[in-house]
mmCIF file of N, CA and C in Angstrom:
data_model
loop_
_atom_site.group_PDB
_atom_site.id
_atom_site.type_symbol
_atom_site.label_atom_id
_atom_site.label_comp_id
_atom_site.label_asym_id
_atom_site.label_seq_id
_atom_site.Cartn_x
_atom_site.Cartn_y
_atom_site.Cartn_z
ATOM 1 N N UNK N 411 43.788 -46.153 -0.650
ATOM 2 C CA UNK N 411 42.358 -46.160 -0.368
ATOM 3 C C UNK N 411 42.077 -45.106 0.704
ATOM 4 N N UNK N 412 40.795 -44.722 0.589
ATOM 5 C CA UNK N 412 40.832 -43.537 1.231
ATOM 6 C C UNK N 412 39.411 -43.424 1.810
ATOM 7 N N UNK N 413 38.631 -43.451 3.148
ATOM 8 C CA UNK N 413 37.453 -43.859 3.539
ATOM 9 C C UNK N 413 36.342 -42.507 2.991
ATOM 10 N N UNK N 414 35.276 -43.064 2.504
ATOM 11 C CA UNK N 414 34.271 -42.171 1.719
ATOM 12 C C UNK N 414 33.141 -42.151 2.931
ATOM 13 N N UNK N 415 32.723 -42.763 3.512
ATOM 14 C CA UNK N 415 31.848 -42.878 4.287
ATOM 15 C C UNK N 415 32.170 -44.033 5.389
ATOM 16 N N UNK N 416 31.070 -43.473 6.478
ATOM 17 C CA UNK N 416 31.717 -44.390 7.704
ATOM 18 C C UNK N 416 29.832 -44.356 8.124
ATOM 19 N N UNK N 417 28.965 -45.845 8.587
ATOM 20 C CA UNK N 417 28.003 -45.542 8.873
ATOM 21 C C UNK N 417 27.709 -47.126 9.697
ATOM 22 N N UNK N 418 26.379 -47.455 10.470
ATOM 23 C CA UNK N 418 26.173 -48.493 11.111
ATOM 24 C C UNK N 418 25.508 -48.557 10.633
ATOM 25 N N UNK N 419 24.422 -47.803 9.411
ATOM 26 C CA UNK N 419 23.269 -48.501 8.906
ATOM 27 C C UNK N 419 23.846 -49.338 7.367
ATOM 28 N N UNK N 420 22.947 -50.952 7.924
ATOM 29 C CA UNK N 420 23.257 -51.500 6.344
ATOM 30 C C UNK N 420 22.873 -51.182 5.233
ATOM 31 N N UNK N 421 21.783 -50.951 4.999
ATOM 32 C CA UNK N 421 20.498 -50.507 4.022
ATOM 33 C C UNK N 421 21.904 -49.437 3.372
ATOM 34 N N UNK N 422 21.801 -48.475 4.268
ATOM 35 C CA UNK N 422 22.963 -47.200 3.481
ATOM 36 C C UNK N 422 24.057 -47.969 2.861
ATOM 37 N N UNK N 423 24.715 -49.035 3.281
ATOM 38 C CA UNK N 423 25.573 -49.357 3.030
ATOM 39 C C UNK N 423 25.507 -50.059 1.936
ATOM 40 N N UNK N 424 24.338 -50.778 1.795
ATOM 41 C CA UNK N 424 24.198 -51.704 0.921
ATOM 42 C C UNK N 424 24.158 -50.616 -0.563
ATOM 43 N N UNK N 425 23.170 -50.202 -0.198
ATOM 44 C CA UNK N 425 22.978 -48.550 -1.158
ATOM 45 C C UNK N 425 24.399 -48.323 -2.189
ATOM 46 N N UNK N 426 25.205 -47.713 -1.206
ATOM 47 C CA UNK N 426 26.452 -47.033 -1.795
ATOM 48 C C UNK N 426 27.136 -48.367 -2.458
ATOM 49 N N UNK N 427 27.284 -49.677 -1.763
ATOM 50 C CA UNK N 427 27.809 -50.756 -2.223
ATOM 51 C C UNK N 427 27.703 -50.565 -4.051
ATOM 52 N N UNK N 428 26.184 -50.481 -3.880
ATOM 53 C CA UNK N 428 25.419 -50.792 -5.355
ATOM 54 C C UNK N 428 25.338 -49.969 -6.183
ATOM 55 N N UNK N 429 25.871 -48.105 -5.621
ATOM 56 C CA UNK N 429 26.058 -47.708 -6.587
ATOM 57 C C UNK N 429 27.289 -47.277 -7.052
ATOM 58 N N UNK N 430 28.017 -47.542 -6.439
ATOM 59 C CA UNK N 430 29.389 -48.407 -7.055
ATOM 60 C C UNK N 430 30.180 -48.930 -7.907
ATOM 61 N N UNK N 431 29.121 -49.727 -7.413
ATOM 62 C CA UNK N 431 29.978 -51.056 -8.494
ATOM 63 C C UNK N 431 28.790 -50.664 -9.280
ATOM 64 N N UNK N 432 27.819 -50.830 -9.576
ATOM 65 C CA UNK N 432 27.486 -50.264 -11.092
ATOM 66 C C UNK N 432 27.972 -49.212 -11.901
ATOM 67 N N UNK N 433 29.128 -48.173 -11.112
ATOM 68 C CA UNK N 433 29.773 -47.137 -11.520
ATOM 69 C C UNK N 433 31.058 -47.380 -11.562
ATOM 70 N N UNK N 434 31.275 -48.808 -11.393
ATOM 71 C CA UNK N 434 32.708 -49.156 -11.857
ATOM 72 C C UNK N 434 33.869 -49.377 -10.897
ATOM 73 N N UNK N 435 33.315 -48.304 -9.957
ATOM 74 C CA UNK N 435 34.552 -47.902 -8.844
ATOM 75 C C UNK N 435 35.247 -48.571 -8.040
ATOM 76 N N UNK N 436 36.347 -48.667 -7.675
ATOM 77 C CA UNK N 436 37.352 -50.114 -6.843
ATOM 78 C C UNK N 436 36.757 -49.369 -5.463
ATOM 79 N N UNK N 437 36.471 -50.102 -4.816
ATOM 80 C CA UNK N 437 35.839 -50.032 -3.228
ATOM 81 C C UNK N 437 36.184 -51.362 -2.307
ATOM 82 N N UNK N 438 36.252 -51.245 -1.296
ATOM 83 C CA UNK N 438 35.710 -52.021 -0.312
ATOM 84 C C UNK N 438 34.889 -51.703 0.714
ATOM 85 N N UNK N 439 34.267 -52.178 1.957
ATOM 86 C CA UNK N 439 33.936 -52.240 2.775
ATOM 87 C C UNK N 439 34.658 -53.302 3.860
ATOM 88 N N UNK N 440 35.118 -51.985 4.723
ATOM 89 C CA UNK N 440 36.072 -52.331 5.580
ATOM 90 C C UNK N 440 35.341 -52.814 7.165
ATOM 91 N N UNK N 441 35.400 -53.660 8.270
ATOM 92 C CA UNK N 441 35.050 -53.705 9.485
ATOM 93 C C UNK N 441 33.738 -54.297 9.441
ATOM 94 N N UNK N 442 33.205 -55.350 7.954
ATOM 95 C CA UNK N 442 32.478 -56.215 7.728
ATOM 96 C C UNK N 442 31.740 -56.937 9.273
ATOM 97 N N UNK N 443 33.161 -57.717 9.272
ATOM 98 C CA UNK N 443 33.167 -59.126 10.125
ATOM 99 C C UNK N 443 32.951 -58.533 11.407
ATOM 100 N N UNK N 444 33.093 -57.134 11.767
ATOM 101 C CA UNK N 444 33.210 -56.705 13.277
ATOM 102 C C UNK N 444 32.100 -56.920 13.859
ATOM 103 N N UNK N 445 31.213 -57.809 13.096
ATOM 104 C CA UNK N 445 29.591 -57.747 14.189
ATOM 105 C C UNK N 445 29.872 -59.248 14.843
ATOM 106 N N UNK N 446 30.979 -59.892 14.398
ATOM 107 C CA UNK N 446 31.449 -61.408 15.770
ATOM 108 C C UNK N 446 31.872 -60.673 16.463
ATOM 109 N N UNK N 447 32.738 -60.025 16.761
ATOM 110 C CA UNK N 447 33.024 -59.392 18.668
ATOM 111 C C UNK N 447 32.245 -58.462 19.175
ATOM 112 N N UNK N 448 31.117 -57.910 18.226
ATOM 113 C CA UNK N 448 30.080 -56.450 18.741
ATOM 114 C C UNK N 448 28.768 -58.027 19.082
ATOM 115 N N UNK N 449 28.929 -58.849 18.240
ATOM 116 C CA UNK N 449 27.719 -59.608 19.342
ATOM 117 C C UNK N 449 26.677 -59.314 18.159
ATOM 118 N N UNK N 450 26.873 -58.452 17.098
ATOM 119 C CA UNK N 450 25.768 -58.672 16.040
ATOM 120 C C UNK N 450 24.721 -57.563 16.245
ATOM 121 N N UNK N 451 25.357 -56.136 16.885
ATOM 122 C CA UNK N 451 24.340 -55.361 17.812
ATOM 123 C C UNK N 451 24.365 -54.035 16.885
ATOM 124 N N UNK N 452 25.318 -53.942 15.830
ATOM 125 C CA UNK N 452 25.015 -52.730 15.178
ATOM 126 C C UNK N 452 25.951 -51.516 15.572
ATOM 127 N N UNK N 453 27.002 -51.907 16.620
ATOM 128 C CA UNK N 453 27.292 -50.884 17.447
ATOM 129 C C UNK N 453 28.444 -50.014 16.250
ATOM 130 N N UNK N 454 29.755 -50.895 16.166
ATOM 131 C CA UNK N 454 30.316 -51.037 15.414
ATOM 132 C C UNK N 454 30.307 -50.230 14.043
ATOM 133 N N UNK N 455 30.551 -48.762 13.225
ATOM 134 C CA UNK N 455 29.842 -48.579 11.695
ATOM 135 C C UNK N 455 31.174 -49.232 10.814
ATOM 136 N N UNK N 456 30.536 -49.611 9.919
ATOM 137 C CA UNK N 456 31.172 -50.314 8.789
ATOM 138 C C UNK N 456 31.964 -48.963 7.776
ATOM 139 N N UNK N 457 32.702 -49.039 7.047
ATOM 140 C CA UNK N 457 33.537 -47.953 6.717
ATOM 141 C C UNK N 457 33.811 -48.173 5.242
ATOM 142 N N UNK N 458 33.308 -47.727 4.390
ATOM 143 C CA UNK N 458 33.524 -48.003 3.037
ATOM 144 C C UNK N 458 34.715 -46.930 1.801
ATOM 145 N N UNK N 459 35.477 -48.097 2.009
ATOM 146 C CA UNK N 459 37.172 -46.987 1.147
ATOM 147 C C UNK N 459 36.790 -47.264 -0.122
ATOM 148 N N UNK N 460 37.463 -46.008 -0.824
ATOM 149 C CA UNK N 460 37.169 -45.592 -1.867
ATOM 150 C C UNK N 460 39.009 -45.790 -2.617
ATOM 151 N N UNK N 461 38.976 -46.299 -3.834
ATOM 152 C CA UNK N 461 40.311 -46.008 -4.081
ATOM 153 C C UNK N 461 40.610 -44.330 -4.120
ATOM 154 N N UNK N 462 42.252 -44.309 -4.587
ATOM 155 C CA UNK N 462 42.138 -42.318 -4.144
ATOM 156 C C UNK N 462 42.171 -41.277 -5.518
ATOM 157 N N UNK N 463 42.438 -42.437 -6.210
ATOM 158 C CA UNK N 463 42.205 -41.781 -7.913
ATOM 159 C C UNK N 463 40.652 -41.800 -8.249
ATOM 160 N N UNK N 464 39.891 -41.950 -7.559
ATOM 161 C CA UNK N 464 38.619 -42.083 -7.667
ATOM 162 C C UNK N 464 37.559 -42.046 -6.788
ATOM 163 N N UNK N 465 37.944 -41.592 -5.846
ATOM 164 C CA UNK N 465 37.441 -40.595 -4.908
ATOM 165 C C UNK N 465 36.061 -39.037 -5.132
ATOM 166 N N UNK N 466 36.640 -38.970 -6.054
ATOM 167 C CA UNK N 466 36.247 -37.636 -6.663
ATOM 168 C C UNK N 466 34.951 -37.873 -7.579
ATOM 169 N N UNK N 467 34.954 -39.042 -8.150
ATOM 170 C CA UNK N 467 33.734 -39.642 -9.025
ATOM 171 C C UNK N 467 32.751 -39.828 -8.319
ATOM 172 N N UNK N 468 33.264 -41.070 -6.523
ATOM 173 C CA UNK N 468 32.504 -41.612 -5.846
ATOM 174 C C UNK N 468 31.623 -40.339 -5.208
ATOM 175 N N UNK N 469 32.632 -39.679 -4.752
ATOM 176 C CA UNK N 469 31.525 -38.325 -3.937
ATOM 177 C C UNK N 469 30.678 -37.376 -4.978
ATOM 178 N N UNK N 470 31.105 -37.684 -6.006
ATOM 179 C CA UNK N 470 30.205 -37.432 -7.222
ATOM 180 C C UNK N 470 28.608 -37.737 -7.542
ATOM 181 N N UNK N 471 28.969 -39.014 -7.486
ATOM 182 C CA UNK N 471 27.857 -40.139 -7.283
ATOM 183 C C UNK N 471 26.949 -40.114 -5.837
ATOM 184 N N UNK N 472 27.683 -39.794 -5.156
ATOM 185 C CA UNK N 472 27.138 -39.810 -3.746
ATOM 186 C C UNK N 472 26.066 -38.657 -3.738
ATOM 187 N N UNK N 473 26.276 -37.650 -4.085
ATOM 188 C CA UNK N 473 25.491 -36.356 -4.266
ATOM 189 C C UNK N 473 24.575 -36.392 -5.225
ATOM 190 N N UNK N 474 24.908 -36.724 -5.816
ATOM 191 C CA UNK N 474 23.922 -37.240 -7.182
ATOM 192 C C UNK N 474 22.944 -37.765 -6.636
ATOM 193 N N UNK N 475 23.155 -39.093 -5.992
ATOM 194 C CA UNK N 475 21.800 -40.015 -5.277
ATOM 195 C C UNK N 475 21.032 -39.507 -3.794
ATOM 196 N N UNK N 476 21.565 -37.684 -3.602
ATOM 197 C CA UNK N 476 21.157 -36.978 -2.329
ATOM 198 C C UNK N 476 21.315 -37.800 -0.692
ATOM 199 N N UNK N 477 22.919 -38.381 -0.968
ATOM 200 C CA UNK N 477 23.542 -38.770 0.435
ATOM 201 C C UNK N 477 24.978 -38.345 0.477
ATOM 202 N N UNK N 478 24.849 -36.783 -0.147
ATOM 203 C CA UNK N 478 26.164 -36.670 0.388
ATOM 204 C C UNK N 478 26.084 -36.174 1.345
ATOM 205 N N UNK N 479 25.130 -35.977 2.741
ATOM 206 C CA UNK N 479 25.171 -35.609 4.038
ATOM 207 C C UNK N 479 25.737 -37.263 4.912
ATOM 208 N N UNK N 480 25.872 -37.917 4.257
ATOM 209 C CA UNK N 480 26.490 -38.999 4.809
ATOM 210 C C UNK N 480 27.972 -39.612 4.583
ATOM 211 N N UNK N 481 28.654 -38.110 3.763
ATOM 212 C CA UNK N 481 30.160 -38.525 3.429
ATOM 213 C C UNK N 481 30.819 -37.986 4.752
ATOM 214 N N UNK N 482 32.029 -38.520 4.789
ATOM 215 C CA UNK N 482 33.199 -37.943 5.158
ATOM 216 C C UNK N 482 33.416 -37.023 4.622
ATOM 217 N N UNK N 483 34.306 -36.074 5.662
ATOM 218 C CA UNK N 483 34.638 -35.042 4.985
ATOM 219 C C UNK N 483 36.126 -34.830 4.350
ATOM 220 N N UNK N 484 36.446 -34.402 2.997
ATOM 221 C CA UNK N 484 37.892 -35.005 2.748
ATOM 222 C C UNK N 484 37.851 -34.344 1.119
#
């Protein structure tokens, strides 16, 4: 797995979540739970891995929906 994006906003996150998995792609979202020791404050960005055979689709997709100024670079 290989991190595609790293961000503190949910909305974005939720976003990429959804276009995703409607595109099939094995993902997670990593550093979920980290808002119990941040206190729930946002500080924390959530980090969404991409498997690495499929990497290449996701940042595909990402550009497609005009947020690939919000990838990692890789």
């Amino acid at each position: 797995m290989i991190e595609l994006l790293r961000s503190n906003d949910p909305v974005l996150i939720s976003f990429v979540e959804a276009l995703l998995r409607d595109a099939g792609l094995s993902f997670f979202v990593a550093d979920e739970n980290m808002s119990i020791i941040e206190g729930s404050l946002g500080i924390l960005p959530r980090r969404v891995m991409i498997a690495d055979d499929e990497a290449d689709s996701a940042r595909e997709l990402l550009r497609d929906a005009g947020i690939a100024g919000e990838m990692k670079d890789g």
